[in-house]
Coordinates of C-alpha atoms in Angstrom, one line a residue:
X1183 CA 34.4 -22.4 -118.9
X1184 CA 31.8 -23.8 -121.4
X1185 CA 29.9 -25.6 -118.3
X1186 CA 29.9 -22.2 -116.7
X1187 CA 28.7 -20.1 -119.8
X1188 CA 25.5 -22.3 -120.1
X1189 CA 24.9 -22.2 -116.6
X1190 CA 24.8 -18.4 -116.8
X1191 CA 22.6 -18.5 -119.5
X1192 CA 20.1 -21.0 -118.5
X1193 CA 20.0 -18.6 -115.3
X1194 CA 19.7 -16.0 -117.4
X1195 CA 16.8 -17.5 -119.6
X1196 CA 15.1 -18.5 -115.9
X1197 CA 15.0 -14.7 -114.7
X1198 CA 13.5 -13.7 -118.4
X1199 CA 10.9 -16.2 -117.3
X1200 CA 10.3 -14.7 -114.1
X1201 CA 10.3 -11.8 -115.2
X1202 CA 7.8 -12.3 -118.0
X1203 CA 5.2 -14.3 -115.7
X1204 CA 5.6 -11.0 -113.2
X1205 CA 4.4 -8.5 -116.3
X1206 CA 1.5 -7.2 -116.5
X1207 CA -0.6 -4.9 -119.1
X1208 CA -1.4 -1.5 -117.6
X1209 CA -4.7 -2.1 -119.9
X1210 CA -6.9 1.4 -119.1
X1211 CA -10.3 1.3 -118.1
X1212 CA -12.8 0.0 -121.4
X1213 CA -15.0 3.7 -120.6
X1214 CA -12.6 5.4 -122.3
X1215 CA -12.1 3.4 -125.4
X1216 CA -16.1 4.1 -126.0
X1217 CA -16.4 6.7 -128.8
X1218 CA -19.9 8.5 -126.9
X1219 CA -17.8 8.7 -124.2
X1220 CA -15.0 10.3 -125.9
X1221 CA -16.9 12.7 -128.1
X1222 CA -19.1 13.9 -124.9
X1223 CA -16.2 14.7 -122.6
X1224 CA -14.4 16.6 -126.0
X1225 CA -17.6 18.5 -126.3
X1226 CA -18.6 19.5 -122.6
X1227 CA -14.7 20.6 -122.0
X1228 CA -14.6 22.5 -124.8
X1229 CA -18.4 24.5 -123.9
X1230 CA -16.6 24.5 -120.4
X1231 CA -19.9 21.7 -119.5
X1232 CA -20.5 19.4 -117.0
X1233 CA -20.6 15.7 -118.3
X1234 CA -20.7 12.6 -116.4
X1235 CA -20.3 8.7 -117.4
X1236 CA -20.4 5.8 -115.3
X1237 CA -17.3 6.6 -113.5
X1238 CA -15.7 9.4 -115.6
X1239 CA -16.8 13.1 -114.2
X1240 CA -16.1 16.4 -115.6
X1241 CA -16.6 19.8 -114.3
X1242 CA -15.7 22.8 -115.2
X1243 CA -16.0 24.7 -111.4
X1244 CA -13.8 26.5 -110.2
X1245 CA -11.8 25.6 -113.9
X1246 CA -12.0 22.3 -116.1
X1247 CA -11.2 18.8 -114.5
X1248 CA -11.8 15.3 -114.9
X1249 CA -12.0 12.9 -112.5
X1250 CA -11.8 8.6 -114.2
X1251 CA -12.4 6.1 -111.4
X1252 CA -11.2 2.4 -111.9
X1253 CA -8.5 4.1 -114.3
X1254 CA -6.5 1.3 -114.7
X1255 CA -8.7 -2.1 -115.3
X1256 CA -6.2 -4.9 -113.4
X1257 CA -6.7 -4.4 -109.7
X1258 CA -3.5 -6.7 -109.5
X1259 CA -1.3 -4.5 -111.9
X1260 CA -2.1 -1.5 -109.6
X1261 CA -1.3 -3.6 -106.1
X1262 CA 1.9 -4.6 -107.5
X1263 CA 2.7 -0.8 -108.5
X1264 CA 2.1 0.6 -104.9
X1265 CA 4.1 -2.7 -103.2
X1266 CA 6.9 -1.5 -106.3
X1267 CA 6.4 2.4 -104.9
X1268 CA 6.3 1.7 -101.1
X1269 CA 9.9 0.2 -101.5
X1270 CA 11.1 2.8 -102.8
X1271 CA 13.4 5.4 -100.7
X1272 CA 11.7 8.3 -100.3
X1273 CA 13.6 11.5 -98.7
X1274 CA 12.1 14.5 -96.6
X1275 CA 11.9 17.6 -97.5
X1276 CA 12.1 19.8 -94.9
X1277 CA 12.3 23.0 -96.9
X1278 CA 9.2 22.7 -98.9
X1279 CA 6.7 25.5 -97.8
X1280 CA 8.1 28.3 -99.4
X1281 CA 6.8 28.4 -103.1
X1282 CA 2.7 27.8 -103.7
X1283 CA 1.9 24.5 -106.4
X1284 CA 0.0 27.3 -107.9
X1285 CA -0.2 26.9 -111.9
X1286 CA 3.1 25.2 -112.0
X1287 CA 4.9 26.5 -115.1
X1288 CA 2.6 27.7 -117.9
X1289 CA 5.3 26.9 -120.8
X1290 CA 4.5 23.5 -122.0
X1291 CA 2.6 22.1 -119.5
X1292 CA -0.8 20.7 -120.2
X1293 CA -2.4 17.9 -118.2
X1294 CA -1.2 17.8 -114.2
X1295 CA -2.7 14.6 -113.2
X1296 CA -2.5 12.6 -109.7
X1297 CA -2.8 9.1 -109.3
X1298 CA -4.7 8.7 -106.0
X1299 CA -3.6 5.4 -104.5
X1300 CA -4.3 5.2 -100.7
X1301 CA -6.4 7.3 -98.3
X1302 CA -4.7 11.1 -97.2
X1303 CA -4.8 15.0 -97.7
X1304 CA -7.4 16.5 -100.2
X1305 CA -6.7 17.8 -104.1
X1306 CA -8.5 21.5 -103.1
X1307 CA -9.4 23.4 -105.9
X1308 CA -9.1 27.4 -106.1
X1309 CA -11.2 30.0 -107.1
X1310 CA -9.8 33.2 -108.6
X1311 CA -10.5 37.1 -108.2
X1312 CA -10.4 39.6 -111.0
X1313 CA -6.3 39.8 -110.7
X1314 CA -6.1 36.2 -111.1
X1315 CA -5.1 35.3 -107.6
X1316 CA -6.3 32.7 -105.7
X1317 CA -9.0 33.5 -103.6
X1318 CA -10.2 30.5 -101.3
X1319 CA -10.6 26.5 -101.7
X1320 CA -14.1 26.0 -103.4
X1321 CA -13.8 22.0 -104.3
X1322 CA -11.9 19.4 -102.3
X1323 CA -11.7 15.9 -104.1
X1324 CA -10.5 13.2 -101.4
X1325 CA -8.5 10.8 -102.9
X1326 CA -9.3 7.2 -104.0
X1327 CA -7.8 4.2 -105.4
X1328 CA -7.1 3.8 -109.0
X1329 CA -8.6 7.3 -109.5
X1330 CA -6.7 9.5 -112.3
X1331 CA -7.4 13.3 -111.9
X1332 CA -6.7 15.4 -115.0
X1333 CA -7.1 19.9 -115.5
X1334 CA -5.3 21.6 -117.9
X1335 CA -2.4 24.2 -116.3
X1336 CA -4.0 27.8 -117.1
X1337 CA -3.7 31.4 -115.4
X1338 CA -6.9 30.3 -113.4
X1339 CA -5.8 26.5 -111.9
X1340 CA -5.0 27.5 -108.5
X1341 CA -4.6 23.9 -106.9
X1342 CA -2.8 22.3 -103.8
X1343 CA -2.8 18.9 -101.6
X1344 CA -4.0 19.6 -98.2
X1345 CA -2.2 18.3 -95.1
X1346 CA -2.0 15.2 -94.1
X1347 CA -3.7 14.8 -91.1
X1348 CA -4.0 11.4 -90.3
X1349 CA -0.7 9.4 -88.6
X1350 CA -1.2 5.8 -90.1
X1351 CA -2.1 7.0 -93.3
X1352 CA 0.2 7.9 -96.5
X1353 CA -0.7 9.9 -99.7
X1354 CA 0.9 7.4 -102.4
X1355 CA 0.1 9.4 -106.0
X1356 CA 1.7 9.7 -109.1
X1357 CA 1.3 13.0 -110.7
X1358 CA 3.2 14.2 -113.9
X1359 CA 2.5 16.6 -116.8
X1360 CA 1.6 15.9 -120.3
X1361 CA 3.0 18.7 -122.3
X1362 CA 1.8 21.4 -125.2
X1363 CA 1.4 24.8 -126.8
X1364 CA 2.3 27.4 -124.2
X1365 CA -0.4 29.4 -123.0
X1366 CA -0.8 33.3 -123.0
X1367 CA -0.3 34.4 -119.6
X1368 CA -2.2 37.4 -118.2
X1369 CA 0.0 40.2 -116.8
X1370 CA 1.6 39.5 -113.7
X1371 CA -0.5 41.2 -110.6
X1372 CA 1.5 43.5 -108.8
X1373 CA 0.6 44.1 -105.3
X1374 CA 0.6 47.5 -103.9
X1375 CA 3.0 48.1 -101.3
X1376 CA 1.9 49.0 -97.7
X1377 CA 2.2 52.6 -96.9
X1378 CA 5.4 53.6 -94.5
X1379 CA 5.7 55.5 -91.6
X1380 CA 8.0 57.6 -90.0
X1381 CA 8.7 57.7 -86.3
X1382 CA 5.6 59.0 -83.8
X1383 CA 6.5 61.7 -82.0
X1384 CA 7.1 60.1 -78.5
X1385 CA 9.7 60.5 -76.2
X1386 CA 11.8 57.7 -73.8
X1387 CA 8.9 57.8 -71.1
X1388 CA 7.2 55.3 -73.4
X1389 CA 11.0 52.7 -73.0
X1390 CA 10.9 53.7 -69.5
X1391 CA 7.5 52.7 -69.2
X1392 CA 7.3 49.3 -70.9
X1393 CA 10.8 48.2 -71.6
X1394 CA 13.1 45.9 -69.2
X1395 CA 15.5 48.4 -67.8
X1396 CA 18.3 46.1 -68.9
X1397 CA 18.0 47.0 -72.5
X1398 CA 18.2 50.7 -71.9
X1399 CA 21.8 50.7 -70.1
X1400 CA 24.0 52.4 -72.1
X1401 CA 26.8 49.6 -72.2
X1402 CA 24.6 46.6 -72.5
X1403 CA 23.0 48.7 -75.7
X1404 CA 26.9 48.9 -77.0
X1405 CA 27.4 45.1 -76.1
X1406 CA 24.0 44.0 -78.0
X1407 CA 25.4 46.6 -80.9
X1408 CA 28.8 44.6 -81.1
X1409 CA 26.7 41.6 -81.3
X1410 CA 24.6 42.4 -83.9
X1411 CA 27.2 43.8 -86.4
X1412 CA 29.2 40.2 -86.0
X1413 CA 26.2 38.2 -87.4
X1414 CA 23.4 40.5 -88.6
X1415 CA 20.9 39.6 -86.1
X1416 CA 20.0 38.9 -82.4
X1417 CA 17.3 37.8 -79.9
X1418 CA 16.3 39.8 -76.6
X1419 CA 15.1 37.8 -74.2
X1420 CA 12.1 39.1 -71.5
X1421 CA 12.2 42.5 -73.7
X1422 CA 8.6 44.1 -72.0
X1423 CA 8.0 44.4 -68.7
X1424 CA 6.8 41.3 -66.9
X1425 CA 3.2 43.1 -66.5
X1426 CA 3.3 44.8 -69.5
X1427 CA 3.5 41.5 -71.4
X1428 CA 0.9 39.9 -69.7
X1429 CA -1.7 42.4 -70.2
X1430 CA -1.1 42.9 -73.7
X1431 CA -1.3 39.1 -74.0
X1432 CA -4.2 38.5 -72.1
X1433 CA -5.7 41.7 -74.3
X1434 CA -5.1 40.4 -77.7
X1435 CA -7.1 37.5 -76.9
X1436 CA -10.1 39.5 -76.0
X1437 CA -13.0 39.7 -78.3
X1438 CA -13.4 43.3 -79.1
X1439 CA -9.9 42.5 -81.6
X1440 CA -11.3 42.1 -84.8
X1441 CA -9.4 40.1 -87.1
X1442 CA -9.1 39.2 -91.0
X1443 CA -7.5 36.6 -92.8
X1444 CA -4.9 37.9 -95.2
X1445 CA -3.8 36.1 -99.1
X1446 CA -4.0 35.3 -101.3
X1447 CA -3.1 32.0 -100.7
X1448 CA 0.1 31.3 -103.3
X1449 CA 1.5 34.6 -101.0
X1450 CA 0.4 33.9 -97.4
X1451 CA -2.0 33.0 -95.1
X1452 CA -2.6 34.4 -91.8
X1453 CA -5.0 36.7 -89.8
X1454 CA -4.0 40.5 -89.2
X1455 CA -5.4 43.0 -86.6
X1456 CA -7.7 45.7 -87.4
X1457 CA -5.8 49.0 -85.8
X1458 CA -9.1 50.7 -84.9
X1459 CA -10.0 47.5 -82.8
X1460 CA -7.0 47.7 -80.9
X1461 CA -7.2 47.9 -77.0
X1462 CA -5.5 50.6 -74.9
X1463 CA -2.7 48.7 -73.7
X1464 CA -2.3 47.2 -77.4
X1465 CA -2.4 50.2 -79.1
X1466 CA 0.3 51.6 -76.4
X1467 CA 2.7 49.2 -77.5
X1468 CA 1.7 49.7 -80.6
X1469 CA 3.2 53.3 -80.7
X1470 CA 5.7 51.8 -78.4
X1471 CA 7.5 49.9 -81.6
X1472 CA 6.7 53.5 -83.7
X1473 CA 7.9 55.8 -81.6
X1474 CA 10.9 58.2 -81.8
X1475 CA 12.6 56.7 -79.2
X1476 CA 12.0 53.4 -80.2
X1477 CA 13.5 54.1 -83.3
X1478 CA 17.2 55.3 -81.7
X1479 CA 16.7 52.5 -79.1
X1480 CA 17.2 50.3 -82.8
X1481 CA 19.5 52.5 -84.0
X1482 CA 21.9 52.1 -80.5
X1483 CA 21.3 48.1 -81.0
X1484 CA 22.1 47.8 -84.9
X1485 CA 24.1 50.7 -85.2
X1486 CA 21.8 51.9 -88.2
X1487 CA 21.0 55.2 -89.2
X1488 CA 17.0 55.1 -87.9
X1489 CA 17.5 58.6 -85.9
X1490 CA 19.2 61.4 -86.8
X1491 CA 20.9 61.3 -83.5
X1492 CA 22.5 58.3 -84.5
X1493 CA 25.9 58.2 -85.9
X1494 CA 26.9 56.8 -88.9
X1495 CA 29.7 55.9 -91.9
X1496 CA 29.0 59.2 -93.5
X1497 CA 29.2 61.0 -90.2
X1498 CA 32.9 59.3 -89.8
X1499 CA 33.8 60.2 -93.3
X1500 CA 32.5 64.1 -93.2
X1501 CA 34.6 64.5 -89.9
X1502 CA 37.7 62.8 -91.5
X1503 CA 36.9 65.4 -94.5
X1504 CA 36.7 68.0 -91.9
X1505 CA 40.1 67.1 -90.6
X1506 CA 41.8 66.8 -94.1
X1507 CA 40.3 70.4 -94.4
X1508 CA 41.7 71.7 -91.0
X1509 CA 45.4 70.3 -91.8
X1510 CA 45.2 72.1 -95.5
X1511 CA 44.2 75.0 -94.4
X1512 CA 47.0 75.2 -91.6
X1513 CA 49.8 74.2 -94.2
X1514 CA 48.3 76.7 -96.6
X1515 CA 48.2 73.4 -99.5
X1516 CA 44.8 74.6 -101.6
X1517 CA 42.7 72.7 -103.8
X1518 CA 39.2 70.5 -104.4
X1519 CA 38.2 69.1 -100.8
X1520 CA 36.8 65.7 -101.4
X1521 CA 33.9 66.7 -99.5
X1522 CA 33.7 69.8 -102.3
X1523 CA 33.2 67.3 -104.9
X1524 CA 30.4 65.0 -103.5
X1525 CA 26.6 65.7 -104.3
X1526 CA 25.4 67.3 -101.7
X1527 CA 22.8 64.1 -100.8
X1528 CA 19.6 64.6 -98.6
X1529 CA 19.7 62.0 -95.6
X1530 CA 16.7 59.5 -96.0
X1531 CA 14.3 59.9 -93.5
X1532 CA 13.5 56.2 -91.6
X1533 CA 10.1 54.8 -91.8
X1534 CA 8.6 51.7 -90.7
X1535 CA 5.5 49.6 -91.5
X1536 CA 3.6 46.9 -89.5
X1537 CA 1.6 44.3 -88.6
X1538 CA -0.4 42.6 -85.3
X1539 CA -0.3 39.3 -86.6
X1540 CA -2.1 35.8 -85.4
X1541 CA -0.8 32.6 -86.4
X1542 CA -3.3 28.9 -85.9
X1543 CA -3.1 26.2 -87.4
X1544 CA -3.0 26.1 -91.2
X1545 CA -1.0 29.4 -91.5
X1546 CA 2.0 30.2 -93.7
X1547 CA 3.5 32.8 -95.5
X1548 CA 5.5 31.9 -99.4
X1549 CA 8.1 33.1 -101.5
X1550 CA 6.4 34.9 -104.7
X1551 CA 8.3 35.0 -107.9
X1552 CA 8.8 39.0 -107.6
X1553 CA 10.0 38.9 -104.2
X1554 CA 13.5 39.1 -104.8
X1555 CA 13.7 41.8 -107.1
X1556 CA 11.8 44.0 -104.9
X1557 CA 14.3 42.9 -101.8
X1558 CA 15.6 46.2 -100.2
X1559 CA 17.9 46.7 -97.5
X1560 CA 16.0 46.3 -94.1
X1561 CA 15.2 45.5 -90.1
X1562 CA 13.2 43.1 -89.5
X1563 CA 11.5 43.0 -85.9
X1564 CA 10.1 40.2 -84.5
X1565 CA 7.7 40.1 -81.1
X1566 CA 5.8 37.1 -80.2
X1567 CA 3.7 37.2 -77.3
X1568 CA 1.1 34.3 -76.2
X1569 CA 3.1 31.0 -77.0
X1570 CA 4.3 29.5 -73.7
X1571 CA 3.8 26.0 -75.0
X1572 CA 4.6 26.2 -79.0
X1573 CA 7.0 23.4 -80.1
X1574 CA 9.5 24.0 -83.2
X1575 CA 7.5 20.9 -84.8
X1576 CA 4.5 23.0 -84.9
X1577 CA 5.9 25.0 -87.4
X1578 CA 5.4 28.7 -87.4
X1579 CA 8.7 29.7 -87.2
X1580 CA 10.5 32.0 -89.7
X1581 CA 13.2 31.0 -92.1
X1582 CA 15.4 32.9 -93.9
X1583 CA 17.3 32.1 -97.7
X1584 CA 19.6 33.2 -99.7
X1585 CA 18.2 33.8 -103.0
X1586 CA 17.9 31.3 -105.6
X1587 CA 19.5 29.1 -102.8
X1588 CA 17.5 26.1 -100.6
X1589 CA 19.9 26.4 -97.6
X1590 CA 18.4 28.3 -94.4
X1591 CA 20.7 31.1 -93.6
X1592 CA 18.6 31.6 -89.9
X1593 CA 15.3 30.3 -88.2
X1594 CA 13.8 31.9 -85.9
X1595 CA 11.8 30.4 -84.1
X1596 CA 8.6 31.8 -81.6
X1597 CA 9.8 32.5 -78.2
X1598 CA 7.2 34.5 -75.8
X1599 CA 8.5 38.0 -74.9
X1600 CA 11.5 37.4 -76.7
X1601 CA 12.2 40.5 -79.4
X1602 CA 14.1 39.7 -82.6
X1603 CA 16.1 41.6 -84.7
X1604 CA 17.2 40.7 -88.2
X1605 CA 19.0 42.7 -90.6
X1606 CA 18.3 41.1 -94.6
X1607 CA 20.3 42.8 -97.4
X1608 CA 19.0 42.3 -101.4
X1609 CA 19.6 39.1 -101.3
X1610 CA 17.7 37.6 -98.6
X1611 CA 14.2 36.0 -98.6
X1612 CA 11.6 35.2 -95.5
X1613 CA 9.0 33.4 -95.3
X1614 CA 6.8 31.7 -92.1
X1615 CA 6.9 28.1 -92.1
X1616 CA 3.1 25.8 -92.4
X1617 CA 1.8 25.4 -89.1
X1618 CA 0.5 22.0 -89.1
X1619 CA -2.1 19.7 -87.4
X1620 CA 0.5 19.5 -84.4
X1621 CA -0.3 22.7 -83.0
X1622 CA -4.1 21.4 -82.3
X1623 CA -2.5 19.2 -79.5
X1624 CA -2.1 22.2 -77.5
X1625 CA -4.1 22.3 -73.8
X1626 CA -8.0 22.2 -75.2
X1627 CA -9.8 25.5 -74.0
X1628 CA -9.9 28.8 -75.2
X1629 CA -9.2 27.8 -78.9
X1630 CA -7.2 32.0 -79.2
X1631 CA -4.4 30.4 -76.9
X1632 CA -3.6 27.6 -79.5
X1633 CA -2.7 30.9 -81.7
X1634 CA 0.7 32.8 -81.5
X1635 CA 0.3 36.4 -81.9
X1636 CA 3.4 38.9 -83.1
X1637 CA 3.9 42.4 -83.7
X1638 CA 6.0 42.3 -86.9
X1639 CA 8.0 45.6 -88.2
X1640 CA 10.2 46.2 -91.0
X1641 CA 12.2 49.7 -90.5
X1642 CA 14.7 51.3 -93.4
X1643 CA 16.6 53.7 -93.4

């Protein structure tokens, strides 16, 4: 046993060795041990200043950052460190594009920095507007070996890493946070709702004129209805007519469509259609998805109150009232009817609101911290058109979460023609998964058919 103990600790005493001779000193780079240096960058952040210094750079546009090249002076110590990080296991995540690496968390957090160490997507800089959103990318800083970035978190440092376009190329960085004093944040900007609608006044010529005549059976309405109330949503496959879809497809590509790009970007990024600039057969089915019919057509599929024609739970439980009422009065028994007791309640009237939506490569939408307490009960309605060739690894598709949960509940993913219908309750979150580089490997031509276009509807009742 004494033999075996030395062994162990003359192996021991080897590794130490090893170990020793494999250390190295991090030592930083000798610029920022100069005092000038020092004093200058102190002065320029704090007069919000440009200042430059060999390879130490600080600006203060679109908010104050500093960029150190050669950060770490051993070229060896920082080879070892990415040979160290490359071994390491790294794991997916495939449920990542949902909340913006806007400001990060104001409380304690200082200095953000990332360690750039091998070629890949952008650090893009945003500006603000006068709400303190972000309003577009205004510096991109590619990354570089041994390069340290630095900014201080504030209400104004909109920042993100851009995607990754290049296949045999990583983006290896460190990034961390040193912390302080929490900042003041500025009230919270609270966007103002789109207006709702109720229903146009059309009749059923417009279903009979655009809709598949399956979907406006009678019994196949009361099988999709079954449907629906066992899991909440449903998809409905070649809903327009064959040449009704076509020409609205081929329209929205047209040039007289005018189209904006819609943020900010820690909320969403996308292009909408301008109403006014809608062709004839767009705006049709425009009013198509608005229409009074259209809305009992959703009510017959859900078996929501959207119509007034439409049954519903209180409708059951006034004609079980009614009954109650009818065998008291025949037995003579007297007494409060339960109806008698109720508030007399003014139904809701349904409305809707929409969007003519266009989806290329780079858009998204997010989850926003006041999402969920604004969450209502609602349809959501779903109608891609133009996307014969889009792959689920494009992106693009929607996903939706429980709150304060990561797991998808349900995806739904573009299909052509193919109309969705998804009922969310309080507690459930959307949002449009990236749209990455992918998508550009579509058939080269007319760039509008690399695009998938959607009329998108929420109705309430």
């Amino acid at each position: 046993m004494n033999c075996k103990r030395q062994r162990d600790d003359s192996d021991n005493t080897e590794k130490r060795k090893k170990r020793k001779k494999r250390e190295e000193i991090a030592a930083l780079s000798p610029l920022l041990e100069d005092e000038d240096v020092k004093r200058g960058v102190k002065e320029a952040w704090s007069q919000r200043a440009q200042y430059s210094h060999g390879g130490l750079e600080l600006d203060c546009h679109p908010f104050p950052h500093c960029i150190i090249r050669n950060f770490i002076q051993s070229e060896s110590f920082t080879e070892n460190l990415q040979r160290e990080l490359l071994d390491l296991n790294f794991h997916e995540k495939s449920n990542d594009l949902y909340k913006f690496n806007q400001s990060d968390d104001l409380k304690k957090r200082k200095e953000p920095h990332i360690t750039g160490l091998s070629d890949g997507g952008t650090l893009d800089l945003f500006s603000t507007d006068g709400h303190f959103q972000p309003h577009s990318v205004v510096k991109s800083l590619v990354p570089s070996w041994n390069t340290l970035v630095l900014f201080e978190v504030s209400p104004v440092s909109f920042h993100q890493v851009a995607e990754v376009l290049s296949e045999d190329k990583c983006r290896l960085s460190l990034s961390g946070w040193f912390h302080g004093p929490s900042l003041e944040r500025p009230r919270r900007h609270i966007e103002p709702p789109f207006p709702r609608s109720p229903h146009l006044p059309r009749d059923e010529t417009l279903l009979l004129e655009w809709l598949n005549p399956l979907y406006l059976d009678v019994d196949y309405q009361s099988q999709v209805q079954q449907e629906f109330e066992d899991s909440s949503e449903i998809q409905l496959k070649n809903f327009l007519k064959e040449e009704k879809f076509k020409e609205v497809s081929e329209a929205l590509r047209s040039t007289e469509v005018q189209w904006t790009k819609r943020g900010p970007p820690n909320r969403r990024c996308y292009e909408v259609a301008s109403l006014e600039s809608f062709p004839q057969c767009v705006n049709a089915c425009w009013e198509l998805l608005c229409s009074e019919a259209f809305f009992l057509l959703l009510s017959n599929f859900t078996g929501l109150r959207l119509h007034y024609l439409s049954p519903s739970d209180e409708d059951e439980e006034e004609e079980k009232d009614q009954e109650d009422e009818e065998e008291r009065e025949a037995t003579g028994s007297s007494g409060d009817t339960p109806s008698a007791n109720k508030n007399n309640k003014e139904p809701s009237t349904p409305v809707c609101v929409g969007e003519l939506r266009r989806w290329a490569h780079g858009g998204y939408t997010l989850l926003h911290d006041g999402d969920a307490s604004r969450a209502e009960y609602a349809l959501d309605l779903l109608l891609p058109l133009s996307c014969p060739d889009w792959q689920t690894e494009f992106g693009g598709f929607t996903s939706y979460v429980a709150n304060e949960e990561d797991e998808e509940l349900l995806t739904v993913y573009p299909e052509e023609n193919s109309l969705a219908l998804v009922y969310r309750d309080k507690e459930t979150l959307k949002f449009v998964k990236h749209i990455n580089h992918r998508s550009s490997t579509l058939p080269i031509g007319d760039p509008c058919r690399r695009a998938v276009y959607d009329f998108s509807f929420v109705y309430y009742e």
